[in-house]
């Protein structure tokens, strides 16, 4: 039997209240600080650069050598979906002492064409099953966008904002996205894969947009993936609005200058904010700069370790 996110949270809070009393000042002073585990997205080694695509196996080896705790896999970077390939990746991560902690996927539900939406629903269900086969507990998902920009460069030039399709409103788009996720939730629950809706382009451009969808679906299997680099203006207040529902963090760095833009992100401030909301999960590096990954990724890891413990 499915349970709503609100009911799930209420049960958990009630159980915690029975078992836990308020700490004393001495207990608070001696309590260990949260240390977030640090992963790296395989995207960090590729960044969609021509002739720079590494295999997932190579990314796992490099991540282990550099000292990461886990690896987040970018789905479109995978070379196969055969069961044997999936199990070899799982074994390679295990032997290297790494978690496969996230799967990052792409889908788009912002379309008036029901067949297009169904194709993306089917794709998302399929990738949830891949995450299950890989032993991955969470998967990044998107709303999709209107698709009225000429290309991604044009979208970035417009700071992620694009016109709606003529004759349609944001309310139409939100209804399509909410309906799609409601159809996907049974598979997420069956497979035990928590979906994290990212603050991305399209209807996920604002925290209000992301939370409107998460609140409407109201399932513990749809929460938030917090991307530190996707709020281009006034990021900190916006990041904090999403923090209570966050199950996975993607942390951008831009050494050598960003591919499309650069942000000066204060990671000690972001880490402190997430600690206030008792975030204990993974922080996954998404390096998105022009510097060679061989030097930029270790620098980024040191930066995140210093901030997140």
mmCIF file of N, CA, C and O in Angstrom, residues 150-201:
data_model
loop_
_atom_site.group_PDB
_atom_site.id
_atom_site.type_symbol
_atom_site.label_atom_id
_atom_site.label_comp_id
_atom_site.label_asym_id
_atom_site.label_seq_id
_atom_site.Cartn_x
_atom_site.Cartn_y
_atom_site.Cartn_z
ATOM 1 N N UNK A 150 16.336 27.558 -29.796
ATOM 2 C CA UNK A 150 16.949 26.945 -30.962
ATOM 3 C C UNK A 150 17.872 25.802 -30.594
ATOM 4 O O UNK A 150 17.874 24.751 -31.214
ATOM 5 N N UNK A 151 18.696 26.007 -29.549
ATOM 6 C CA UNK A 151 19.601 24.976 -29.054
ATOM 7 C C UNK A 151 19.962 25.325 -27.619
ATOM 8 O O UNK A 151 19.496 26.326 -27.065
ATOM 9 N N UNK A 152 20.812 24.489 -26.994
ATOM 10 C CA UNK A 152 21.154 24.709 -25.587
ATOM 11 C C UNK A 152 21.965 25.985 -25.409
ATOM 12 O O UNK A 152 21.830 26.675 -24.393
ATOM 13 N N UNK A 153 22.795 26.328 -26.385
ATOM 14 C CA UNK A 153 23.554 27.576 -26.291
ATOM 15 C C UNK A 153 22.615 28.778 -26.224
ATOM 16 O O UNK A 153 22.850 29.715 -25.451
ATOM 17 N N UNK A 154 21.546 28.756 -27.024
ATOM 18 C CA UNK A 154 20.571 29.852 -26.991
ATOM 19 C C UNK A 154 19.864 29.885 -25.636
ATOM 20 O O UNK A 154 19.636 30.962 -25.075
ATOM 21 N N UNK A 155 19.520 28.707 -25.113
ATOM 22 C CA UNK A 155 18.871 28.644 -23.802
ATOM 23 C C UNK A 155 19.765 29.257 -22.733
ATOM 24 O O UNK A 155 19.308 30.032 -21.889
ATOM 25 N N UNK A 156 21.065 28.934 -22.766
ATOM 26 C CA UNK A 156 21.985 29.474 -21.768
ATOM 27 C C UNK A 156 22.197 30.978 -21.951
ATOM 28 O O UNK A 156 22.338 31.719 -20.981
ATOM 29 N N UNK A 157 22.183 31.427 -23.189
ATOM 30 C CA UNK A 157 22.304 32.865 -23.443
ATOM 31 C C UNK A 157 21.128 33.623 -22.846
ATOM 32 O O UNK A 157 21.256 34.792 -22.457
ATOM 33 N N UNK A 158 19.978 32.947 -22.739
ATOM 34 C CA UNK A 158 18.773 33.553 -22.160
ATOM 35 C C UNK A 158 18.586 33.185 -20.698
ATOM 36 O O UNK A 158 17.469 33.308 -20.169
ATOM 37 N N UNK A 159 19.672 32.727 -20.055
ATOM 38 C CA UNK A 159 19.679 32.412 -18.622
ATOM 39 C C UNK A 159 18.658 31.345 -18.262
ATOM 40 O O UNK A 159 18.068 31.338 -17.184
ATOM 41 N N UNK A 160 18.428 30.403 -19.166
ATOM 42 C CA UNK A 160 17.543 29.292 -18.896
ATOM 43 C C UNK A 160 16.068 29.564 -19.114
ATOM 44 O O UNK A 160 15.237 28.681 -18.913
ATOM 45 N N UNK A 161 15.740 30.761 -19.546
ATOM 46 C CA UNK A 161 14.335 31.144 -19.745
ATOM 47 C C UNK A 161 13.986 30.989 -21.219
ATOM 48 O O UNK A 161 14.751 31.403 -22.094
ATOM 49 N N UNK A 162 12.840 30.382 -21.501
ATOM 50 C CA UNK A 162 12.404 30.249 -22.889
ATOM 51 C C UNK A 162 10.897 30.458 -22.987
ATOM 52 O O UNK A 162 10.163 30.264 -22.009
ATOM 53 N N UNK A 163 10.408 30.882 -24.166
ATOM 54 C CA UNK A 163 8.969 31.111 -24.333
ATOM 55 C C UNK A 163 8.182 29.801 -24.230
ATOM 56 O O UNK A 163 8.684 28.722 -24.553
ATOM 57 N N UNK A 164 6.933 29.909 -23.778
ATOM 58 C CA UNK A 164 6.035 28.759 -23.775
ATOM 59 C C UNK A 164 5.605 28.455 -25.209
ATOM 60 O O UNK A 164 5.679 29.315 -26.088
ATOM 61 N N UNK A 165 5.119 27.238 -25.414
ATOM 62 C CA UNK A 165 4.509 26.925 -26.705
ATOM 63 C C UNK A 165 3.259 27.770 -26.890
ATOM 64 O O UNK A 165 2.487 27.949 -25.943
ATOM 65 N N UNK A 166 3.056 28.313 -28.076
ATOM 66 C CA UNK A 166 1.865 29.143 -28.304
ATOM 67 C C UNK A 166 0.589 28.381 -27.961
ATOM 68 O O UNK A 166 0.416 27.215 -28.323
ATOM 69 N N UNK A 167 -0.296 29.058 -27.235
ATOM 70 C CA UNK A 167 -1.581 28.469 -26.886
ATOM 71 C C UNK A 167 -1.577 27.672 -25.597
ATOM 72 O O UNK A 167 -2.634 27.141 -25.205
ATOM 73 N N UNK A 168 -0.421 27.589 -24.918
ATOM 74 C CA UNK A 168 -0.336 26.804 -23.683
ATOM 75 C C UNK A 168 0.231 27.669 -22.562
ATOM 76 O O UNK A 168 0.883 28.681 -22.792
ATOM 77 N N UNK A 169 -0.045 27.247 -21.320
ATOM 78 C CA UNK A 169 0.393 27.987 -20.137
ATOM 79 C C UNK A 169 1.261 27.091 -19.268
ATOM 80 O O UNK A 169 1.319 25.865 -19.443
ATOM 81 N N UNK A 170 1.911 27.708 -18.283
ATOM 82 C CA UNK A 170 2.677 26.931 -17.309
ATOM 83 C C UNK A 170 1.780 25.936 -16.580
ATOM 84 O O UNK A 170 2.213 24.823 -16.254
ATOM 85 N N UNK A 171 0.536 26.335 -16.301
ATOM 86 C CA UNK A 171 -0.381 25.404 -15.625
ATOM 87 C C UNK A 171 -0.573 24.129 -16.444
ATOM 88 O O UNK A 171 -0.661 23.036 -15.884
ATOM 89 N N UNK A 172 -0.654 24.263 -17.757
ATOM 90 C CA UNK A 172 -0.737 23.074 -18.613
ATOM 91 C C UNK A 172 0.501 22.199 -18.421
ATOM 92 O O UNK A 172 0.404 20.981 -18.250
ATOM 93 N N UNK A 173 1.664 22.844 -18.450
ATOM 94 C CA UNK A 173 2.915 22.103 -18.312
ATOM 95 C C UNK A 173 3.010 21.387 -16.978
ATOM 96 O O UNK A 173 3.395 20.216 -16.912
ATOM 97 N N UNK A 174 2.663 22.069 -15.893
ATOM 98 C CA UNK A 174 2.723 21.433 -14.583
ATOM 99 C C UNK A 174 1.769 20.242 -14.504
ATOM 100 O O UNK A 174 2.102 19.204 -13.919
ATOM 101 N N UNK A 175 0.601 20.370 -15.088
ATOM 102 C CA UNK A 175 -0.350 19.254 -15.075
ATOM 103 C C UNK A 175 0.227 18.038 -15.793
ATOM 104 O O UNK A 175 0.078 16.898 -15.329
ATOM 105 N N UNK A 176 0.895 18.253 -16.938
ATOM 106 C CA UNK A 176 1.508 17.135 -17.669
ATOM 107 C C UNK A 176 2.601 16.465 -16.833
ATOM 108 O O UNK A 176 2.685 15.231 -16.787
ATOM 109 N N UNK A 177 3.439 17.281 -16.205
ATOM 110 C CA UNK A 177 4.562 16.745 -15.443
ATOM 111 C C UNK A 177 4.059 15.971 -14.216
ATOM 112 O O UNK A 177 4.531 14.864 -13.917
ATOM 113 N N UNK A 178 3.112 16.537 -13.505
ATOM 114 C CA UNK A 178 2.573 15.881 -12.306
ATOM 115 C C UNK A 178 1.917 14.548 -12.679
ATOM 116 O O UNK A 178 2.127 13.523 -12.022
ATOM 117 N N UNK A 179 1.132 14.557 -13.745
ATOM 118 C CA UNK A 179 0.482 13.325 -14.196
ATOM 119 C C UNK A 179 1.525 12.263 -14.552
ATOM 120 O O UNK A 179 1.365 11.073 -14.213
ATOM 121 N N UNK A 180 2.601 12.669 -15.214
ATOM 122 C CA UNK A 180 3.645 11.718 -15.597
ATOM 123 C C UNK A 180 4.296 11.092 -14.373
ATOM 124 O O UNK A 180 4.470 9.864 -14.297
ATOM 125 N N UNK A 181 4.665 11.912 -13.401
ATOM 126 C CA UNK A 181 5.322 11.359 -12.221
ATOM 127 C C UNK A 181 4.380 10.472 -11.408
ATOM 128 O O UNK A 181 4.821 9.472 -10.816
ATOM 129 N N UNK A 182 3.113 10.803 -11.381
ATOM 130 C CA UNK A 182 2.167 9.937 -10.678
ATOM 131 C C UNK A 182 2.131 8.540 -11.307
ATOM 132 O O UNK A 182 1.973 7.531 -10.607
ATOM 133 N N UNK A 183 2.307 8.461 -12.620
ATOM 134 C CA UNK A 183 2.333 7.164 -13.301
ATOM 135 C C UNK A 183 3.642 6.419 -13.067
ATOM 136 O O UNK A 183 3.690 5.192 -13.174
ATOM 137 N N UNK A 184 4.692 7.151 -12.747
ATOM 138 C CA UNK A 184 6.017 6.564 -12.547
ATOM 139 C C UNK A 184 6.220 6.071 -11.109
ATOM 140 O O UNK A 184 6.983 5.131 -10.871
ATOM 141 N N UNK A 185 5.515 6.664 -10.155
ATOM 142 C CA UNK A 185 5.758 6.373 -8.747
ATOM 143 C C UNK A 185 5.651 4.894 -8.378
ATOM 144 O O UNK A 185 6.451 4.403 -7.571
ATOM 145 N N UNK A 186 4.697 4.126 -8.910
ATOM 146 C CA UNK A 186 4.656 2.710 -8.520
ATOM 147 C C UNK A 186 5.946 1.953 -8.820
ATOM 148 O O UNK A 186 6.365 1.098 -8.030
ATOM 149 N N UNK A 187 6.593 2.264 -9.933
ATOM 150 C CA UNK A 187 7.854 1.591 -10.258
ATOM 151 C C UNK A 187 8.965 2.037 -9.316
ATOM 152 O O UNK A 187 9.781 1.222 -8.870
ATOM 153 N N UNK A 188 9.025 3.335 -9.006
ATOM 154 C CA UNK A 188 10.040 3.814 -8.067
ATOM 155 C C UNK A 188 9.886 3.127 -6.718
ATOM 156 O O UNK A 188 10.874 2.691 -6.109
ATOM 157 N N UNK A 189 8.652 3.002 -6.256
ATOM 158 C CA UNK A 189 8.401 2.349 -4.967
ATOM 159 C C UNK A 189 8.758 0.862 -5.025
ATOM 160 O O UNK A 189 9.396 0.323 -4.112
ATOM 161 N N UNK A 190 8.355 0.188 -6.097
ATOM 162 C CA UNK A 190 8.641 -1.244 -6.235
ATOM 163 C C UNK A 190 10.144 -1.512 -6.247
ATOM 164 O O UNK A 190 10.617 -2.486 -5.648
ATOM 165 N N UNK A 191 10.905 -0.628 -6.914
ATOM 166 C CA UNK A 191 12.350 -0.823 -7.040
ATOM 167 C C UNK A 191 13.141 -0.197 -5.891
ATOM 168 O O UNK A 191 14.348 -0.437 -5.778
ATOM 169 N N UNK A 192 12.476 0.597 -5.051
ATOM 170 C CA UNK A 192 13.188 1.245 -3.960
ATOM 171 C C UNK A 192 14.177 2.288 -4.425
ATOM 172 O O UNK A 192 15.234 2.470 -3.822
ATOM 173 N N UNK A 193 13.820 3.001 -5.493
ATOM 174 C CA UNK A 193 14.689 4.047 -6.044
ATOM 175 C C UNK A 193 14.015 5.395 -5.806
ATOM 176 O O UNK A 193 12.937 5.664 -6.350
ATOM 177 N N UNK A 194 14.629 6.235 -4.987
ATOM 178 C CA UNK A 194 14.081 7.552 -4.699
ATOM 179 C C UNK A 194 14.441 8.501 -5.831
ATOM 180 O O UNK A 194 15.622 8.696 -6.140
ATOM 181 N N UNK A 195 13.431 9.100 -6.454
ATOM 182 C CA UNK A 195 13.666 10.049 -7.529
ATOM 183 C C UNK A 195 13.920 11.431 -6.932
ATOM 184 O O UNK A 195 13.224 11.862 -6.013
ATOM 185 N N UNK A 196 14.921 12.114 -7.481
ATOM 186 C CA UNK A 196 15.227 13.476 -7.044
ATOM 187 C C UNK A 196 14.982 14.436 -8.195
ATOM 188 O O UNK A 196 15.728 14.445 -9.181
ATOM 189 N N UNK A 197 13.927 15.246 -8.093
ATOM 190 C CA UNK A 197 13.603 16.219 -9.141
ATOM 191 C C UNK A 197 14.558 17.398 -9.027
ATOM 192 O O UNK A 197 14.598 18.091 -8.007
ATOM 193 N N UNK A 198 15.333 17.630 -10.071
ATOM 194 C CA UNK A 198 16.387 18.642 -10.037
ATOM 195 C C UNK A 198 15.860 20.027 -10.391
ATOM 196 O O UNK A 198 14.961 20.173 -11.220
ATOM 197 N N UNK A 199 16.456 21.032 -9.735
ATOM 198 C CA UNK A 199 16.254 22.413 -10.165
ATOM 199 C C UNK A 199 17.046 22.609 -11.449
ATOM 200 O O UNK A 199 18.225 22.898 -11.451
ATOM 201 N N UNK A 200 16.367 22.403 -12.552
ATOM 202 C CA UNK A 200 16.989 22.391 -13.867
ATOM 203 C C UNK A 200 16.239 23.397 -14.715
ATOM 204 O O UNK A 200 15.529 24.263 -14.207
ATOM 205 N N UNK A 201 16.380 23.314 -16.010
ATOM 206 C CA UNK A 201 15.709 24.258 -16.894
ATOM 207 C C UNK A 201 14.249 23.819 -17.084
ATOM 208 O O UNK A 201 13.824 22.778 -16.608
#
